Structure formats: structure tokens, C-alpha cells
Tab-separated table of C-alpha atoms and ligand atoms in Angstrom:
chain	number	residue	atom	x	y	z
V	95	UNK	CA	-22.246	-7.385	-28.418
V	96	UNK	CA	-22.390	-3.511	-26.852
V	97	UNK	CA	-21.196	-3.667	-23.677
V	98	UNK	CA	-22.476	-1.389	-20.992
V	99	UNK	CA	-21.891	-1.366	-17.295
V	100	UNK	CA	-24.462	-3.003	-14.648
V	101	UNK	CA	-23.670	-1.550	-11.165
V	102	UNK	CA	-24.739	-3.138	-8.294
V	103	UNK	CA	-23.850	-1.149	-5.181
V	104	UNK	CA	-19.971	-1.794	-5.170
V	105	UNK	CA	-19.326	-3.823	-8.160
V	106	UNK	CA	-20.049	-3.890	-11.562
V	107	UNK	CA	-21.192	-6.992	-13.005
V	108	UNK	CA	-20.040	-6.318	-16.645
V	109	UNK	CA	-16.225	-5.500	-17.987
V	110	UNK	CA	-15.331	-3.582	-21.254
V	111	UNK	CA	-12.405	-5.276	-23.078
V	112	UNK	CA	-11.340	-2.464	-25.038
V	113	UNK	CA	-11.416	0.054	-22.071
V	114	UNK	CA	-9.454	-2.322	-19.804
V	115	UNK	CA	-6.972	-2.905	-22.719
V	116	UNK	CA	-6.854	1.286	-23.078
V	117	UNK	CA	-6.060	1.527	-18.960
V	118	UNK	CA	-3.068	-0.945	-19.680
V	119	UNK	CA	-1.386	0.658	-22.756
V	120	UNK	CA	-2.018	4.336	-20.906
V	121	UNK	CA	0.057	2.834	-17.833
V	122	UNK	CA	2.333	1.057	-20.029
V	123	UNK	CA	3.002	4.168	-21.901
V	124	UNK	CA	3.521	6.043	-18.314
V	125	UNK	CA	5.843	3.569	-17.391
V	126	UNK	CA	8.020	3.771	-20.830
V	127	UNK	CA	7.825	7.550	-20.344
V	128	UNK	CA	9.818	7.350	-16.790
V	129	UNK	CA	12.894	5.911	-19.026
V	130	UNK	CA	14.578	2.335	-17.759
V	131	UNK	CA	15.060	1.234	-13.480
V	132	UNK	CA	17.854	-0.705	-13.064
V	133	UNK	CA	15.322	-3.490	-11.682
V	134	UNK	CA	14.873	-6.892	-11.380
V	135	UNK	CA	15.045	-9.251	-14.522
V	136	UNK	CA	12.464	-12.373	-13.345
V	137	UNK	CA	9.636	-10.822	-11.626
V	138	UNK	CA	6.263	-13.096	-9.978
V	139	UNK	CA	3.265	-11.258	-9.181
V	140	UNK	CA	1.225	-13.026	-7.137
V	141	UNK	CA	-2.432	-10.624	-7.773
V	142	UNK	CA	-1.195	-9.547	-10.655
V	143	UNK	CA	-4.313	-8.871	-12.452
V	144	UNK	CA	-5.393	-5.451	-11.201
V	145	UNK	CA	-4.554	-2.797	-8.844
V	146	UNK	CA	-1.369	-2.597	-7.156
V	147	UNK	CA	-0.180	-6.219	-8.385
V	148	UNK	CA	-1.186	-5.056	-12.492
V	149	UNK	CA	0.613	-2.059	-11.898
V	150	UNK	CA	3.887	-3.946	-10.633
V	151	UNK	CA	3.739	-6.269	-13.684
V	152	UNK	CA	3.906	-3.559	-15.680
V	153	UNK	CA	6.729	-1.089	-14.151
V	154	UNK	CA	8.701	-4.404	-14.364
V	155	UNK	CA	8.388	-5.277	-17.464
V	156	UNK	CA	7.972	-2.065	-18.879
V	157	UNK	CA	10.588	-0.203	-16.671
V	158	UNK	CA	12.916	-3.112	-16.301
V	159	UNK	CA	12.361	-5.807	-19.373
V	160	UNK	CA	11.460	-8.179	-16.872
V	161	UNK	CA	10.123	-11.467	-17.801
V	162	UNK	CA	7.102	-12.039	-15.788
V	163	UNK	CA	4.565	-14.527	-14.311
V	164	UNK	CA	1.073	-13.037	-13.328
V	165	UNK	CA	-1.149	-15.375	-10.816
V	166	UNK	CA	-4.735	-14.040	-10.086
V	167	UNK	CA	-7.921	-15.289	-10.109
V	168	UNK	CA	-10.562	-13.645	-12.852
V	169	UNK	CA	-13.300	-15.428	-14.488
V	170	UNK	CA	-13.261	-15.649	-18.091
V	171	UNK	CA	-16.263	-14.294	-20.364
V	172	UNK	CA	-19.011	-16.820	-21.746
V	173	UNK	CA	-20.870	-16.026	-24.956
V	174	UNK	CA	-23.124	-13.012	-24.121
V	175	UNK	CA	-21.012	-12.650	-20.707
V	176	UNK	CA	-18.432	-10.819	-20.035
V	177	UNK	CA	-14.859	-11.603	-18.095
V	178	UNK	CA	-14.019	-10.041	-14.870
V	179	UNK	CA	-11.997	-6.956	-15.540
V	180	UNK	CA	-8.470	-8.550	-14.418
V	181	UNK	CA	-9.095	-11.068	-17.291
V	182	UNK	CA	-9.279	-8.418	-19.755
V	183	UNK	CA	-6.260	-6.398	-18.285
V	184	UNK	CA	-4.061	-9.383	-18.039
V	185	UNK	CA	-4.708	-10.554	-21.652
V	186	UNK	CA	-3.886	-6.471	-22.993
V	187	UNK	CA	-0.871	-6.622	-21.052
V	188	UNK	CA	-0.267	-10.580	-21.987
V	189	UNK	CA	-0.719	-9.276	-25.443
V	190	UNK	CA	1.264	-5.996	-25.563
V	191	UNK	CA	4.711	-7.940	-23.834
V	192	UNK	CA	4.327	-10.303	-25.802
V	193	UNK	CA	4.588	-8.006	-28.809
V	194	UNK	CA	7.569	-6.185	-27.365
V	195	UNK	CA	9.581	-9.741	-27.251
V	196	UNK	CA	8.767	-10.048	-23.453
V	197	UNK	CA	8.726	-13.319	-21.675
V	198	UNK	CA	5.154	-13.067	-19.715
V	199	UNK	CA	2.665	-15.691	-18.690
V	200	UNK	CA	0.206	-15.991	-16.245
V	201	UNK	CA	-1.927	-18.900	-13.857
V	202	UNK	CA	-5.699	-18.461	-12.993
V	203	UNK	CA	-6.393	-20.216	-9.767
V	204	UNK	CA	-6.491	-19.794	-6.386
V	205	UNK	CA	-3.329	-18.713	-5.027
V	206	UNK	CA	-3.882	-19.387	-1.751
V	207	UNK	CA	-4.095	-23.146	-2.639
V	208	UNK	CA	-0.843	-25.342	-2.585
V	209	UNK	CA	-2.048	-26.509	-6.096
V	210	UNK	CA	-1.577	-23.319	-7.646
V	211	UNK	CA	1.781	-22.482	-5.921
V	212	UNK	CA	3.146	-25.879	-7.272
V	213	UNK	CA	1.685	-25.168	-11.020
V	214	UNK	CA	3.696	-21.441	-10.548
V	215	UNK	CA	6.902	-23.356	-8.534
V	216	UNK	CA	6.844	-25.691	-12.342
V	217	UNK	CA	6.084	-22.816	-14.775
V	218	UNK	CA	8.726	-20.972	-13.102
V	219	UNK	CA	11.586	-24.225	-13.031
V	220	UNK	CA	10.389	-24.652	-16.750
V	221	UNK	CA	10.620	-21.236	-18.353
V	222	UNK	CA	12.952	-18.738	-15.911
V	223	UNK	CA	15.020	-21.185	-13.523
V	224	UNK	CA	14.602	-18.775	-10.799
V	225	UNK	CA	12.818	-15.017	-9.676
V	226	UNK	CA	14.479	-12.718	-8.277
V	227	UNK	CA	11.607	-10.253	-7.180
V	228	UNK	CA	7.849	-11.711	-5.770
V	229	UNK	CA	5.259	-9.566	-5.713
V	230	UNK	CA	2.494	-10.080	-3.164
V	231	UNK	CA	-0.618	-8.170	-3.975
V	232	UNK	CA	-3.544	-10.004	-2.836
V	233	UNK	CA	-6.817	-8.511	-1.967
V	234	UNK	CA	-10.169	-11.041	-1.015
V	235	UNK	CA	-12.452	-11.614	1.360
V	236	UNK	CA	-12.161	-15.080	1.701
V	237	UNK	CA	-9.371	-17.633	1.967
V	238	UNK	CA	-9.281	-21.469	2.470
V	239	UNK	CA	-5.956	-22.503	4.326
V	240	UNK	CA	-4.994	-25.164	2.614
V	241	UNK	CA	-3.445	-26.973	5.904
V	242	UNK	CA	-6.342	-26.699	7.738
V	243	UNK	CA	-9.140	-26.877	5.601
V	244	UNK	CA	-11.006	-24.085	7.161
V	245	UNK	CA	-12.429	-21.278	4.795
V	246	UNK	CA	-12.114	-17.315	6.597
V	247	UNK	CA	-14.241	-14.872	5.925
V	248	UNK	CA	-12.885	-11.481	6.377
V	249	UNK	CA	-15.062	-8.212	7.508
V	250	UNK	CA	-14.358	-4.517	7.791
V	251	UNK	CA	-15.304	-3.529	11.358
V	252	UNK	CA	-14.203	-2.023	14.594
V	253	UNK	CA	-12.573	-3.190	17.406
V	254	UNK	CA	-14.294	-2.700	20.902
V	255	UNK	CA	-16.637	0.305	19.971
V	256	UNK	CA	-19.108	1.010	17.618
V	257	UNK	CA	-17.937	3.720	15.269
V	258	UNK	CA	-20.261	6.443	14.221
V	259	UNK	CA	-19.218	8.597	11.271
V	260	UNK	CA	-20.238	10.134	7.916
V	261	UNK	CA	-19.883	8.241	4.562
V	262	UNK	CA	-20.707	8.775	0.779
V	263	UNK	CA	-22.764	7.141	-1.447
V	264	UNK	CA	-20.377	7.463	-4.414
V	265	UNK	CA	-23.507	6.813	-6.897
V	266	UNK	CA	-25.678	8.848	-5.366
V	267	UNK	CA	-23.439	11.735	-3.844
V	268	UNK	CA	-25.703	11.509	-0.977
V	269	UNK	CA	-23.759	11.745	2.461
V	270	UNK	CA	-24.842	10.510	5.416
V	271	UNK	CA	-23.828	9.066	9.339
V	272	UNK	CA	-23.628	5.728	9.420
V	273	UNK	CA	-22.426	3.451	12.345
V	274	UNK	CA	-20.967	0.137	12.459
V	275	UNK	CA	-21.281	-2.431	15.275
V	276	UNK	CA	-17.393	-4.131	16.763
V	277	UNK	CA	-16.471	-7.024	15.605
V	278	UNK	CA	-16.034	-10.218	17.589
V	279	UNK	CA	-12.376	-12.435	18.724
V	280	UNK	CA	-13.537	-14.221	15.641
V	281	UNK	CA	-13.847	-11.404	13.566
V	282	UNK	CA	-10.432	-10.741	14.203
V	283	UNK	CA	-8.663	-14.322	14.132
V	284	UNK	CA	-10.611	-14.642	10.572
V	285	UNK	CA	-9.397	-11.276	8.941
V	286	UNK	CA	-5.963	-12.276	9.812
V	287	UNK	CA	-6.442	-15.237	8.541
V	288	UNK	CA	-7.576	-14.000	5.078
V	289	UNK	CA	-5.499	-10.635	4.950
V	290	UNK	CA	-2.432	-11.014	6.989
V	291	UNK	CA	1.058	-12.397	6.267
V	292	UNK	CA	0.084	-16.189	6.477
V	293	UNK	CA	-0.658	-16.945	2.883
V	294	UNK	CA	2.774	-14.648	2.080
V	295	UNK	CA	4.974	-16.593	4.491
V	296	UNK	CA	3.470	-20.080	2.564
V	297	UNK	CA	4.345	-18.790	-0.752
V	298	UNK	CA	8.020	-17.385	0.054
V	299	UNK	CA	8.726	-20.726	1.943
V	300	UNK	CA	7.486	-23.170	-1.057
V	301	UNK	CA	9.565	-21.170	-3.409
V	302	UNK	CA	12.411	-20.965	-1.775
V	303	UNK	CA	12.531	-24.322	-0.672
V	304	UNK	CA	12.158	-25.718	-4.602
V	305	UNK	CA	14.868	-23.594	-4.817
V	306	UNK	CA	13.113	-21.373	-7.350
V	307	UNK	CA	14.199	-17.495	-5.770
V	308	UNK	CA	17.649	-16.381	-6.823
V	309	UNK	CA	20.472	-15.303	-4.424
V	310	UNK	CA	19.313	-12.082	-2.908
V	311	UNK	CA	15.956	-12.247	-4.190
V	312	UNK	CA	13.343	-9.330	-2.770
V	313	UNK	CA	10.056	-10.116	-1.894
V	314	UNK	CA	6.882	-6.785	-1.357
V	315	UNK	CA	3.700	-7.004	0.178
V	316	UNK	CA	1.338	-3.720	0.570
V	317	UNK	CA	-0.202	-2.220	3.554
V	318	UNK	CA	-2.233	0.840	4.284
V	319	UNK	CA	-2.097	2.918	7.144
V	320	UNK	CA	-4.122	6.406	6.682
V	321	UNK	CA	-5.525	8.973	8.851
V	322	UNK	CA	-6.970	9.377	12.202
V	323	UNK	CA	-10.205	9.540	10.491
V	324	UNK	CA	-10.508	5.977	9.378
V	325	UNK	CA	-8.397	4.725	11.943
V	326	UNK	CA	-11.008	3.188	14.236
V	327	UNK	CA	-12.566	1.296	10.875
V	328	UNK	CA	-9.295	0.678	9.459
V	329	UNK	CA	-5.656	0.810	10.742
V	330	UNK	CA	-7.425	-0.030	14.212
V	331	UNK	CA	-10.026	-2.064	13.090
V	332	UNK	CA	-10.146	-5.746	12.063
V	333	UNK	CA	-7.916	-5.201	8.984
V	334	UNK	CA	-5.563	-2.730	10.947
V	335	UNK	CA	-4.917	-6.290	12.855
V	336	UNK	CA	-4.165	-7.896	9.620
V	337	UNK	CA	-1.901	-5.548	8.090
V	338	UNK	CA	-0.105	-5.594	11.494
V	339	UNK	CA	0.020	-9.381	10.873
V	340	UNK	CA	1.400	-8.514	7.187
V	341	UNK	CA	3.807	-6.537	8.667
V	342	UNK	CA	5.360	-8.444	11.148
V	343	UNK	CA	5.582	-11.345	8.881
V	344	UNK	CA	7.971	-9.548	6.680
V	345	UNK	CA	10.922	-10.002	9.115
V	346	UNK	CA	9.666	-13.311	9.767
V	347	UNK	CA	10.361	-14.173	6.123
V	348	UNK	CA	13.243	-12.306	5.789
V	349	UNK	CA	14.913	-14.812	8.739
V	350	UNK	CA	13.820	-17.494	6.712
V	351	UNK	CA	15.518	-16.601	3.649
V	352	UNK	CA	18.803	-16.294	5.117
V	353	UNK	CA	20.085	-19.148	2.977
V	354	UNK	CA	19.677	-16.665	-0.321
V	355	UNK	CA	20.413	-13.457	1.430
V	356	UNK	CA	17.133	-12.826	0.596
V	357	UNK	CA	14.667	-9.974	1.925
V	358	UNK	CA	10.908	-9.230	2.428
V	359	UNK	CA	10.014	-5.674	2.498
V	360	UNK	CA	5.929	-4.396	3.267
V	361	UNK	CA	5.309	-1.031	0.969
V	362	UNK	CA	2.839	1.154	2.252
V	363	UNK	CA	0.909	2.710	-0.232
V	364	UNK	CA	-1.620	5.668	-1.053
V	365	UNK	CA	-5.537	5.138	-0.745
V	366	UNK	CA	-7.049	4.381	-4.240
V	367	UNK	CA	-10.184	3.642	-5.556
V	368	UNK	CA	-10.825	-0.157	-5.910
V	369	UNK	CA	-12.890	-3.048	-6.059
V	370	UNK	CA	-11.509	-3.781	-2.569
V	371	UNK	CA	-11.318	0.162	-1.347
V	372	UNK	CA	-14.781	0.936	-2.547
V	373	UNK	CA	-16.340	-1.797	-0.052
V	374	UNK	CA	-14.881	0.069	2.997
V	375	UNK	CA	-17.488	2.156	4.432
V	376	UNK	CA	-16.218	5.804	5.111
V	377	UNK	CA	-12.995	5.519	2.795
V	378	UNK	CA	-14.808	6.475	-0.498
V	379	UNK	CA	-15.555	10.094	1.691
V	380	UNK	CA	-12.332	10.093	2.705
V	381	UNK	CA	-10.971	9.426	-0.869
V	382	UNK	CA	-12.638	11.952	-2.438
V	383	UNK	CA	-11.676	14.738	-0.273
V	384	UNK	CA	-8.067	13.648	-0.813
V	385	UNK	CA	-8.254	13.398	-4.271
V	386	UNK	CA	-9.316	17.269	-4.199
V	387	UNK	CA	-6.708	18.416	-2.050
V	388	UNK	CA	-3.920	15.892	-3.807
V	389	UNK	CA	-5.284	17.428	-7.329
V	390	UNK	CA	-5.029	20.725	-6.111
V	391	UNK	CA	-1.423	20.527	-4.836
V	392	UNK	CA	-0.442	18.718	-8.036
V	393	UNK	CA	0.773	15.313	-6.345
V	394	UNK	CA	-2.251	12.996	-6.868
V	395	UNK	CA	-0.759	9.395	-8.251
V	396	UNK	CA	-3.018	6.220	-9.584
V	397	UNK	CA	-1.131	2.789	-9.098
V	398	UNK	CA	0.965	3.202	-11.719
V	399	UNK	CA	2.459	6.331	-10.695
V	400	UNK	CA	2.465	4.728	-7.262
V	401	UNK	CA	4.571	1.419	-8.447
V	402	UNK	CA	6.794	4.149	-10.956
V	403	UNK	CA	7.911	5.809	-7.189
V	404	UNK	CA	8.537	2.438	-5.384
V	405	UNK	CA	10.268	0.716	-8.031
V	406	UNK	CA	12.656	3.389	-8.801
V	407	UNK	CA	12.940	5.612	-5.882
V	408	UNK	CA	12.488	2.881	-3.134
V	409	UNK	CA	13.133	-0.422	-4.116
V	410	UNK	CA	15.633	0.121	-6.903
V	411	UNK	CA	17.211	3.135	-5.161
V	412	UNK	CA	21.000	3.703	-6.115
V	413	UNK	CA	21.267	4.763	-2.350
V	414	UNK	CA	19.862	1.687	-0.604
V	415	UNK	CA	16.074	0.696	-0.361
V	416	UNK	CA	14.737	4.023	2.473
V	417	UNK	CA	12.229	2.504	4.988
V	418	UNK	CA	10.635	4.743	8.308
V	419	UNK	CA	11.516	3.449	11.803
V	420	UNK	CA	9.891	-0.140	11.801
V	421	UNK	CA	11.333	-0.739	8.421
V	422	UNK	CA	8.470	-0.086	6.277
V	423	UNK	CA	8.537	1.327	3.039
V	424	UNK	CA	6.795	4.287	2.790
V	425	UNK	CA	4.834	5.556	-0.699
V	426	UNK	CA	1.751	7.178	1.239
V	427	UNK	CA	4.127	9.633	2.044
V	428	UNK	CA	2.434	12.811	0.079
V	429	UNK	CA	-0.939	11.360	0.998
V	430	UNK	CA	0.296	11.345	4.876
V	431	UNK	CA	1.833	15.075	4.314
V	432	UNK	CA	0.572	17.076	7.406
V	433	UNK	CA	-0.393	19.599	5.100
V	434	UNK	CA	-2.535	17.586	2.827
V	435	UNK	CA	-4.140	15.970	6.147
V	436	UNK	CA	-5.103	19.173	7.745
V	437	UNK	CA	-6.946	20.123	4.961
V	438	UNK	CA	-8.964	16.628	4.494
V	439	UNK	CA	-9.506	17.021	8.233
V	440	UNK	CA	-11.040	20.517	7.884
V	441	UNK	CA	-13.496	19.900	4.531
V	442	UNK	CA	-14.503	16.638	6.446
V	443	UNK	CA	-15.919	18.630	8.649
V	444	UNK	CA	-17.827	20.406	6.292
V	445	UNK	CA	-18.944	17.744	4.381
V	446	UNK	CA	-22.429	17.208	3.376
V	447	UNK	CA	-24.446	16.037	0.389
V	448	UNK	CA	-24.885	19.678	-0.628
V	449	UNK	CA	-21.340	20.855	0.178
V	450	UNK	CA	-19.400	17.487	-1.542
V	451	UNK	CA	-19.561	18.326	-5.224
V	452	UNK	CA	-17.558	21.488	-4.542
V	453	UNK	CA	-15.306	20.651	-1.860
V	454	UNK	CA	-14.943	17.195	-3.062
V	455	UNK	CA	-13.817	15.081	-5.992
V	456	UNK	CA	-16.713	12.712	-5.842
V	457	UNK	CA	-16.629	12.755	-10.080
V	458	UNK	CA	-12.882	11.609	-9.702
V	459	UNK	CA	-13.883	8.993	-7.807
V	460	UNK	CA	-16.485	7.721	-9.729
V	461	UNK	CA	-14.759	7.960	-13.012
V	462	UNK	CA	-12.076	5.694	-11.171
V	463	UNK	CA	-14.722	3.592	-10.392
V	464	UNK	CA	-15.890	2.717	-13.622
V	465	UNK	CA	-12.244	3.040	-15.228
V	466	UNK	CA	-11.659	-0.046	-12.644
V	467	UNK	CA	-14.098	-2.326	-15.149
V	468	UNK	CA	-13.026	-0.662	-18.442
V	469	UNK	CA	-15.633	1.913	-18.308
V	470	UNK	CA	-15.791	5.724	-19.053
V	471	UNK	CA	-12.077	5.497	-20.651
V	472	UNK	CA	-11.039	8.280	-23.009
V	473	UNK	CA	-10.529	6.848	-26.532
V	474	UNK	CA	-12.514	4.124	-26.200
V	475	UNK	CA	-15.774	3.521	-28.703
V	476	UNK	CA	-18.657	2.019	-26.603
V	477	UNK	CA	-21.181	2.166	-29.378
V	478	UNK	CA	-18.910	-0.285	-30.808
V	479	UNK	CA	-19.841	-4.029	-31.843
V	480	UNK	CA	-17.570	-5.585	-29.533
V	481	UNK	CA	-16.182	-9.067	-29.182
V	482	UNK	CA	-16.783	-10.087	-25.015
V	483	UNK	CA	-14.355	-13.643	-25.563
V	484	UNK	CA	-10.950	-12.457	-25.898
V	485	UNK	CA	-7.784	-14.414	-24.945
V	486	UNK	CA	-5.144	-14.475	-22.717
V	487	UNK	CA	-2.199	-14.968	-24.916
V	488	UNK	CA	0.270	-16.719	-21.881
V	489	UNK	CA	-2.575	-18.491	-19.820
V	490	UNK	CA	-0.632	-21.936	-18.998
Q	49	LIG	P1	-7.149	-5.508	-6.032
Q	49	LIG	O1	-8.326	-6.062	-6.210
Q	49	LIG	O2	-7.053	-4.951	-7.121
Q	49	LIG	O3	-6.209	-6.388	-6.759
Q	49	LIG	C1	-6.033	-7.643	-5.747
Q	49	LIG	C2	-5.672	-8.763	-6.836
Q	49	LIG	O4	-5.601	-10.225	-6.108
Q	49	LIG	C3	-6.143	-9.318	-8.250
Q	49	LIG	O5	-5.147	-9.310	-8.938
Q	49	LIG	C4	-6.920	-10.326	-8.123
Q	49	LIG	O6	-7.453	-11.273	-8.700
Q	49	LIG	C5	-6.321	-11.566	-6.988
Q	49	LIG	N1	-6.596	-12.356	-6.517
Q	49	LIG	C6	-8.001	-12.248	-5.135
Q	49	LIG	N2	-8.288	-13.214	-4.683
Q	49	LIG	C7	-7.437	-14.388	-5.257
Q	49	LIG	C8	-6.666	-15.618	-4.857
Q	49	LIG	N3	-7.609	-16.514	-4.039
Q	49	LIG	N4	-5.979	-16.387	-6.005
Q	49	LIG	C9	-5.475	-15.433	-7.125
Q	49	LIG	N5	-5.559	-14.479	-6.729
Q	49	LIG	C10	-6.515	-13.661	-6.058
Q	49	LIG	O7	-6.489	-5.013	-4.714
Q	49	LIG	P2	-5.762	-3.845	-4.506
Q	49	LIG	O8	-6.358	-2.719	-4.255
Q	49	LIG	O9	-4.749	-3.662	-5.828
Q	49	LIG	O10	-4.524	-4.373	-3.418
Q	49	LIG	C11	-3.604	-5.116	-3.614
Q	49	LIG	C12	-2.972	-4.654	-2.121
Q	49	LIG	O11	-2.902	-3.637	-1.717
Q	49	LIG	C13	-3.660	-5.279	-0.830
Q	49	LIG	O12	-2.753	-5.751	0.168
Q	49	LIG	C14	-4.373	-4.210	-0.217
Q	49	LIG	O13	-4.641	-4.110	1.325
Q	49	LIG	C15	-2.864	-3.323	-0.326
Q	49	LIG	N6	-3.475	-1.776	-0.540
Q	49	LIG	C16	-4.382	-1.077	-1.299
Q	49	LIG	C17	-5.121	0.090	-1.031
Q	49	LIG	C18	-6.079	0.822	-1.866
Q	49	LIG	O14	-6.658	2.083	-1.264
Q	49	LIG	N7	-6.802	-0.107	-2.911
Q	49	LIG	C19	-3.918	0.790	-0.779
Q	49	LIG	C20	-2.750	0.533	-0.002
Q	49	LIG	C21	-2.217	-0.820	0.046
Q	50	LIG	NA1	-3.429	-6.508	-7.217
């Protein structure tokens, strides 16, 4: 069929298999162009199908020749209805990996459940024995706790007071003022339950108990800090509480991995266009100004460039893993540079519907958004008849 984007607010209802494949191939080529990383050889990626998780899997496989197992939650296609982008991404990745002689298998299901954890452990035992790196890169609005059976929903709200600031509708380019009402105590607890560290801890405990973590195994989860501008709705809002919890969980996990000499890290990553970040008010305006400034300075990065730097210059850096005073790995260092942040803050004051096309990178934002779903990707023929039914070769 001919597959076109069907946008509804912050999401696109369709995805293009060839565009998703091209995105994956571009990321693989980037990784190969940067040479070998002396990294982990057996890697489990939880949240492996899009964004930072997919880029971590590509960096492991094509940077270190690693065998990879990916866990994700994606929708397969039905005749006449496309799959979700992460499905097509994984199909493309596993085709490329297997063609390169690399082990690549995956599990599609709810990573928060006991069942998917057990299935993953069984697969590691059967095929790899143990893993030496576990990447935890889940982004989800909802989680059912397998112990209590309670389903929690996260919210993106400020804590304590109403937050009023500028935002942009990135489809129309209209800049307006929005006010977000503060959350309740229950909202905070629910957001921490979904996006905090509890599930990461449960995964690491289950893997450790099952004996499938290699001596000295490392695990990494991803966090975000960002500027003062977005603080009320991000780092000091409900999601920030979840990130505080995630960061605190790293030392809890490191404590529990004493038996194997393992270590848990949080890496603070750069703001990027993903399905998750497009839905957060204020953030798209910040990102469009940030992209403009970082591109002008020649320091803009996407997920794959970020993961390349994480693996080559932080995790597997010969001089040991550099961290900040709170033990966090920082690859948001270029985003947070004073010259970058000063310029973004100045542009923020000037941003209106009229000025944004010139002072911000709204086009870059939009292109990245379409690219997430495999659209507007260079070299793809969108007029060609395309088979929506694509198999994931390593799906267990
Ligand atoms: P993403 O939406 O691109 O990826 C989320 C992944 O989680 C996908 O593979 C999806 O299939 C999987 N997933 C979601 N629910 C699942 C479930 N129940 N079971 C199994 N898999 C599930 O998100 P992303 O932006 O790459 O975010 C990954 C992490 O990076 C998050 O912790 C996020 O907060 C963090 N981060 C994001 C940014 C940013 O700007 N996007 C910046 C810094 C840190
Ligand atoms: Na991810």
C-alpha cells in the first residue's frame, strides 16, 4: 500500500517500514564510521525499539560486535494497518545484525510484568548464558505493578503552583501561553511508580537471582535535567520526582550487585525529539531553540551520536567512567554549556509565532518528529507500493 503520515496531535497513527529501515541503516553506518568500542559483548536492552534504547542496541552491536537481546512493547501490522515504528525499527535492526553475523533476538511485551522478565531470563540462559550490560530505557505513561496489581498513570505537571509559560504547537508554529495546574500528592506517587526506579530494580534483582549477570556486569538507565526554563514542569515537576527516584535507585542496585561486583549508573542525556518528549508542554519550544543554537555551534547530536559518546567516552573509556559529583554520567554536557543556555534563554524571550521560524529550528523539530515514524527520510520513495506486513526476524 501507499503509506502516508496520519498525524493526531502528538502522535502519528501510521509508520513507514522503509523509512524506519533507512533510519536504522543510517544509525548503523554512523556507528561503523566511528570505529570499534571495547565494550560489552552480551547486551540486554529493555526499551530497545526506539529512541535512546534502539541507539544503545545499535552502538553495542555495530560498535562492539555484541550479541543483543531487545525487549520492547510494539504493535505488529495488520493487513491495511501499519505496525508501530519500533516494530519496523526492530525488524530492520535484526535483519542487519543477523546479516552481519551478530546474534539478535527480541521479546515483545510488557517489561513491567513478571512474565516478560522470566521469558527474558529463559532466553539469556538458553542462548547467551549471561549478559555483561543491561540498558534500561523504558518510557511509558502507564505501569501495572506486578506485585500489587495496581495500574499507575504518570502525569506531567508542576508541583505546588501553577506554571505559566510559552509553548509552541510544532505543527502550526503558533506560539502561545499555557498554564498548567499543579498536581496532587497522588499524581507524584503515580508518576514515580511509572517512571522511577522500581521496575529497573525489579529487573536487576530478577536477573541477579537467576545468575544471568556476568561478573562485573553494568547496568545503565537514562535521565534528564534540563534548564531553569523547563524546571517547573520537568525537573521540579512530577517527572523530575520520578527521575530523582531513578537516580537514587542506581546506588541501591549497585549495593545489591555486590555479589558479582556489578555497578548501576544513570546517564543524563540531551533533550531530543521523541514520542515521549513531544507530549510535554513547553519542551518542544525549548528543543526548537536549542537545536538552532547547537546546530549553529556544530555540537548538535541525535540519539545515535549521544550513545556513541556514552559508550566510547564514558562507559568504556580507558581512564574509568567519568561522573559528576552525584555519580551520574553526563552526556548533556554540551546542551548545558553556559554559552548554549545563555543564548537559548535570550531567544526564549523573543520567541513569538512571527519570530520563531527565524530564531528557532521548527523545521528541524518537525523533520525529527516525522522521522520517528519513518516519514520525510532522505532516499525513501514514498510513492512506491510498500508492504506493511514486516516480520521481526529475531522475535522469540
Ligand atoms: P522512546 O519512547 O523512544 O522509547 C521507549 C521504549 O520503551 C520503546 O522501546 C518502547 O517500546 C519501550 N516501552 C514502553 N513501554 C514499555 C513496556 N511496558 N514494556 C516494554 N517496553 C516498553 O523514549 P526515549 O525518549 O528513548 O526514552 C528512554 C529514556 O530516556 C527515558 O527514561 C527517558 O526519560 C530518557 N530520556 C529522554 C530524553 C529525551 O529528550 N527524549 C532525554 C533524556 C533522557
Ligand atoms: Na528507548
